[in-house]
Short mmCIF file of C-alpha atoms in Angstrom, two decimals:
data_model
loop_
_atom_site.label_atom_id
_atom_site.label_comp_id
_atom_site.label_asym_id
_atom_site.label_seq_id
_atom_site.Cartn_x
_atom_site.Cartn_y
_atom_site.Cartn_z
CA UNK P 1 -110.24 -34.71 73.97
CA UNK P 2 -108.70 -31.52 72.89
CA UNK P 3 -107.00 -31.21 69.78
CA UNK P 4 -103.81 -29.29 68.61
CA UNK P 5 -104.47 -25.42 68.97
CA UNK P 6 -102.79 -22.49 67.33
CA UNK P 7 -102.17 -18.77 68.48
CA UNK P 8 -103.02 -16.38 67.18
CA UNK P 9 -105.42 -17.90 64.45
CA UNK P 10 -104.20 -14.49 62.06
CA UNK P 11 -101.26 -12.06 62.86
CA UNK P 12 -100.70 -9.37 61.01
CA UNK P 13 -97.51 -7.62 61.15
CA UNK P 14 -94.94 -4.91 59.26
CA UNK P 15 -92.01 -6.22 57.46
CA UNK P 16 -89.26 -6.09 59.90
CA UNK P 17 -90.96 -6.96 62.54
CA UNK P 18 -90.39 -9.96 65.21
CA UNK P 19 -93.58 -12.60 65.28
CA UNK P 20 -94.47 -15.34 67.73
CA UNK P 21 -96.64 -18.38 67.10
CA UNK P 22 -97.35 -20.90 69.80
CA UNK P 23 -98.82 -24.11 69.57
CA UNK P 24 -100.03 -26.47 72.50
CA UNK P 25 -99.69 -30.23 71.17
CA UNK P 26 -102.68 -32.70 72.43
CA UNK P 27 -101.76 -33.24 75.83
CA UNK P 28 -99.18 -36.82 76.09
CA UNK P 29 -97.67 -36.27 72.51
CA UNK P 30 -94.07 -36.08 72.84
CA UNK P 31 -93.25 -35.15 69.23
CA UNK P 32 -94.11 -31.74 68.09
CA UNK P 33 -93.41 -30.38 64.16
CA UNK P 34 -94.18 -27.01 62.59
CA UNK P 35 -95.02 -26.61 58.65
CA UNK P 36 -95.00 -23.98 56.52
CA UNK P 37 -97.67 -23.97 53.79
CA UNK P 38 -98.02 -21.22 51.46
CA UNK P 39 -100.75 -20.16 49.04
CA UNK P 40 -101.69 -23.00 46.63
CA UNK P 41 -99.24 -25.48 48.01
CA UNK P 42 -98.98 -28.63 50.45
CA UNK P 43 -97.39 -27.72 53.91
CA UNK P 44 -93.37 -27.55 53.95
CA UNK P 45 -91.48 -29.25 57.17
CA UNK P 46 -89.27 -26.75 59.49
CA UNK P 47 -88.60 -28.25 62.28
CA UNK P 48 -89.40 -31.50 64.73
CA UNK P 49 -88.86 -31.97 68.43
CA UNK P 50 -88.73 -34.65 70.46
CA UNK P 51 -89.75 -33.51 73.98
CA UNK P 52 -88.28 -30.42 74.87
CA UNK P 53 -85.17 -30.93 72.30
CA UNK P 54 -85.01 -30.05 68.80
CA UNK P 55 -84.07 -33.28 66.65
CA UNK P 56 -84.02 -32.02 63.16
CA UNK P 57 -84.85 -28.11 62.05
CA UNK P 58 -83.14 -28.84 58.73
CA UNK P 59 -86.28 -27.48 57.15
CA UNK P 60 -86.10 -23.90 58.82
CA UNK P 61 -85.36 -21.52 56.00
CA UNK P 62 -82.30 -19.09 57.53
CA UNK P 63 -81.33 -18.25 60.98
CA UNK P 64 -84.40 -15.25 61.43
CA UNK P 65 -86.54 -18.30 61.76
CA UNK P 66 -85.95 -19.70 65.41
CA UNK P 67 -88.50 -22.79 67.41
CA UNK P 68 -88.67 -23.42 71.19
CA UNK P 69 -90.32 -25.58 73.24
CA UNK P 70 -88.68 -25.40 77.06
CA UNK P 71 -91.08 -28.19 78.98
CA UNK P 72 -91.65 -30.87 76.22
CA UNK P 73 -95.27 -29.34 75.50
CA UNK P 74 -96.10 -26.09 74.46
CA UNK P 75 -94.22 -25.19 71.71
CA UNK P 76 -92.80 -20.99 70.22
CA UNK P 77 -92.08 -20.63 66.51
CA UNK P 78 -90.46 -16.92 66.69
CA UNK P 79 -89.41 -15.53 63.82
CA UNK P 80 -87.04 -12.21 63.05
CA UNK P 81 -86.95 -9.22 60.62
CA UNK P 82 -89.98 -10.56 59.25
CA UNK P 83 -90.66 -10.29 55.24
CA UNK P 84 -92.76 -10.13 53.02
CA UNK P 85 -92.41 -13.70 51.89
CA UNK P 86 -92.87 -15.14 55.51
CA UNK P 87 -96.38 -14.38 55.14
CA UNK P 88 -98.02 -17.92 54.76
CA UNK P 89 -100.34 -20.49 57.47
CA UNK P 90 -97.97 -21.90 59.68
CA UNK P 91 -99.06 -25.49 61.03
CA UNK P 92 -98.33 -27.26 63.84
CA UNK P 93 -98.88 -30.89 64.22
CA UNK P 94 -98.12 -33.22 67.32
CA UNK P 95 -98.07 -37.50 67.84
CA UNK P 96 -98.17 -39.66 70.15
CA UNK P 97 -95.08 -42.01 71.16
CA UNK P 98 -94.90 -44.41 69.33
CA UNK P 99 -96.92 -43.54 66.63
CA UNK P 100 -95.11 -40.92 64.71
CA UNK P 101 -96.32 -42.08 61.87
CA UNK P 102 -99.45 -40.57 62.54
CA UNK P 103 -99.22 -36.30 63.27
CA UNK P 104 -102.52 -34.70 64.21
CA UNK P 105 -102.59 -31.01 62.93
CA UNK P 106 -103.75 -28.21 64.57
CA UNK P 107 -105.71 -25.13 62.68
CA UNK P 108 -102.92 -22.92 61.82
CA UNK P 109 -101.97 -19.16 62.21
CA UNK P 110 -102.00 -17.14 59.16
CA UNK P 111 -99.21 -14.68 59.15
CA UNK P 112 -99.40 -11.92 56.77
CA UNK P 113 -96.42 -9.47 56.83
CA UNK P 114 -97.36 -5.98 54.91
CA UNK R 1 -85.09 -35.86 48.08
CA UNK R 2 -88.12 -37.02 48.81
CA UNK R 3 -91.48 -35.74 46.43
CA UNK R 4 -94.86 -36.19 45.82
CA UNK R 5 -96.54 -35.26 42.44
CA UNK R 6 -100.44 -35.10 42.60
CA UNK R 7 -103.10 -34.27 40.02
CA UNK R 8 -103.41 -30.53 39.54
CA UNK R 9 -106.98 -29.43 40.06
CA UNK R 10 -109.54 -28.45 40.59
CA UNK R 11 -111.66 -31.59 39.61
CA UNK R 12 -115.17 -30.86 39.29
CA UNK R 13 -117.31 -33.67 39.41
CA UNK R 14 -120.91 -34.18 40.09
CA UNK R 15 -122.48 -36.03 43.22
CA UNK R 16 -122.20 -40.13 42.83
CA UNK R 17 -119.72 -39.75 40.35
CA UNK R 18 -116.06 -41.85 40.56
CA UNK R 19 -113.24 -40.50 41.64
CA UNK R 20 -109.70 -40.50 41.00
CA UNK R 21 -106.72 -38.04 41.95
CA UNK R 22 -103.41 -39.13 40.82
CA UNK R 23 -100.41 -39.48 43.01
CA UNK R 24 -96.61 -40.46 42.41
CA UNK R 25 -93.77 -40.80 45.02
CA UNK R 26 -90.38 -40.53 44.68
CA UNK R 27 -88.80 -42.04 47.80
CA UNK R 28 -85.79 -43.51 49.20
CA UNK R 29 -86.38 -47.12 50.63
CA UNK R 30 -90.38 -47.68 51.21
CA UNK R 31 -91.92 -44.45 53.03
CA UNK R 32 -95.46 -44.76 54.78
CA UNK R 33 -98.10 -43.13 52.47
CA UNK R 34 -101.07 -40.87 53.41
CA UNK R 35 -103.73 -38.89 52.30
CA UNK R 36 -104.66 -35.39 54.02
CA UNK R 37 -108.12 -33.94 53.56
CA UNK R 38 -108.40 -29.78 54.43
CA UNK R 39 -112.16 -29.41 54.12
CA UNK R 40 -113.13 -25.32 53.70
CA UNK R 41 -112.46 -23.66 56.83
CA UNK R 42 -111.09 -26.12 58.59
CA UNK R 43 -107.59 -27.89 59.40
CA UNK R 44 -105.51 -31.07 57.83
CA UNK R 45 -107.57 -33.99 58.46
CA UNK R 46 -105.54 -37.53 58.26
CA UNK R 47 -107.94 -39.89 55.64
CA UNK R 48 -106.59 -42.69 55.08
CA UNK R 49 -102.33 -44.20 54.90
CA UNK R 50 -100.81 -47.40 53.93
CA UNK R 51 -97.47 -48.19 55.67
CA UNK R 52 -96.12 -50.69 53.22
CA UNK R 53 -96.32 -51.96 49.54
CA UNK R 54 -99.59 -53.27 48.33
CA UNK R 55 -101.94 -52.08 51.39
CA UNK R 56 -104.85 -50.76 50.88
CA UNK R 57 -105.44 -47.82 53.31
CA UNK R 58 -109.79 -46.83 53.56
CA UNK R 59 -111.77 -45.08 55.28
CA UNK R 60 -115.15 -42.90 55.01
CA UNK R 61 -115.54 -44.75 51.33
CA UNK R 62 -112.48 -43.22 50.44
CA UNK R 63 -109.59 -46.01 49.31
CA UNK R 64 -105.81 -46.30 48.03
CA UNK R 65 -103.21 -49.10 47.79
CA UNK R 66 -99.10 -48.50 48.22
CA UNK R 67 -98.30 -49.90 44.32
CA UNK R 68 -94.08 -50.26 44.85
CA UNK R 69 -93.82 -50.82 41.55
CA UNK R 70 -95.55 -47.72 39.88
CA UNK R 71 -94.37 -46.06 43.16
CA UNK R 72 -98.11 -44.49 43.44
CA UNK R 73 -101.25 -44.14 46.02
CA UNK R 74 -104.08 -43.19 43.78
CA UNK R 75 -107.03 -42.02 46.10
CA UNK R 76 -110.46 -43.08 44.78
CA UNK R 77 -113.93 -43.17 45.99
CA UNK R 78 -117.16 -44.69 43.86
CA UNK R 79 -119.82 -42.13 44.77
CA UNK R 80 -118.80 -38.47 45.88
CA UNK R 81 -121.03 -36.52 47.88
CA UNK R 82 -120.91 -32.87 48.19
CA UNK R 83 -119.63 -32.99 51.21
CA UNK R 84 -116.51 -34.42 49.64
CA UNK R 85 -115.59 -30.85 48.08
CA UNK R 86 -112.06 -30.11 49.97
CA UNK R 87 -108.45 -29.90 48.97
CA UNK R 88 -106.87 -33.85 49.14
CA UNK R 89 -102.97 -33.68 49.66
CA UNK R 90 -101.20 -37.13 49.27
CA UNK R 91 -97.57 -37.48 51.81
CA UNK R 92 -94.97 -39.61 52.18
CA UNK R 93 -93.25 -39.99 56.05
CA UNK R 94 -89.39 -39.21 54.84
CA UNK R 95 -87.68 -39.72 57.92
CA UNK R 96 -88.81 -37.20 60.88
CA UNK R 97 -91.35 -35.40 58.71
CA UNK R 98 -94.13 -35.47 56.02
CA UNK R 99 -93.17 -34.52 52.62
CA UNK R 100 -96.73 -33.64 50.99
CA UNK R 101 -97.83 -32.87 47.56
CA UNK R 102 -99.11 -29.71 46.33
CA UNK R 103 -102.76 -30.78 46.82
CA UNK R 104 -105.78 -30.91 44.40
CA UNK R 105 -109.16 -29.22 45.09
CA UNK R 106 -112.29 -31.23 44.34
CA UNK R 107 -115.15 -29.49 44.05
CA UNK R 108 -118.61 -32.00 43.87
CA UNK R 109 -121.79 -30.43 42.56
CA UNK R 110 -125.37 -31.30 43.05
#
């Protein structure tokens, strides 16, 4: 079946400017997560839902970063006044109930802010 | 809080050689333990976890056991192939999300 996707695979964007990245989670996984992974590092945690609720965005970095996800599925990491050091891949991985142990990851969007 | 510390890279080894990359947890309690594999090009891959101390998680020839007391998941594998060159990131499951290390490159020549 299909896996997690990611769009837009690259976005470009000034600094200052308001971004959007969507994910669609494989379709029955109920828990969602985005990560953050910058150059030359493992992936950082922002943010987890369990269906269409947010259950723990302690890892979001200040209040310009801001996820949705309104029906339990696809999910809408927006982000404000972006900067220069928002520009990283930003992952998003889903799992199935009762297996969040396991997360399946989708390909990413790389964000570079100029 | 939770960490992982993995073996910097790149490790350069050449085809049907042993490997070993290094990796230490520090963990409340007794997290699940995985290994990540990002081959070029394409996304994380889950390779192999152990969910409690002294399993051995495996798969694709690739092995590591949960030592508690060393608090460590060493990933090995007895003959590389050069299809084995990717980035490897070791992760612990800290509560809701996956704490990962900073990952190592392996790079297998022929």
């Amino acid at each position: 079946g299909a896996g997690v996707s990611q769009t837009p695979s690259n976005k470009v964007t000034e600094k200052g400017k308001y971004v959007e990245l969507r994910c669609d989670p494989i379709s029955g996984h109920t828990a969602l997560y985005w990560y953050r992974q910058s150059l030359g590092q493992g992936p950082e945690f922002l943010i987890y839902f369990q269906g269409t609720g947010a259950a723990d965005d302690s890892g979001l970095p200040n209040d310009r970063f801001f996820a949705v996800r309104p029906e339990g599925s696809v999910s809408t990491l927006k982000i404000q006044r972006t900067e220069r050091g928002d520009s990283a891949v930003y992952l998003c991985a889903s799992s199935r109930p009762g297996e969040r142990e396991t997360q399946y990851f989708g390909p990413g969007t790389r964000l570079l802010v100029l | 809080g939770d960490s992982v510390t993995q073996m910097e890279g790149p490790v350069t080894l050449s085809e049907e050689a042993f490997l070993t990359i290094n990796c230490t947890y520090t963990a409340t309690g007794y997290p699940s333990l995985f290994w990540y594999v990002q081959y070029p090009g394409e996304g994380l891959q889950l390779l192999l976890k152990a969910t409690k101390a002294d399993d051995k998680g495996s798969n694709k020839g690739f092995e590591a056991t949960y030592r508690k007391e060393t608090t460590s998941f060493h990933l090995e594998k007895g003959s590389v192939q050069v299809s084995d060159s990717a980035v490897y990131f070791c992760a612990l499951k800290g509560g809701n999300k996956l704490v990962f290390g900073a990952g190592t490159i392996l790079r297998v020549k022929s």
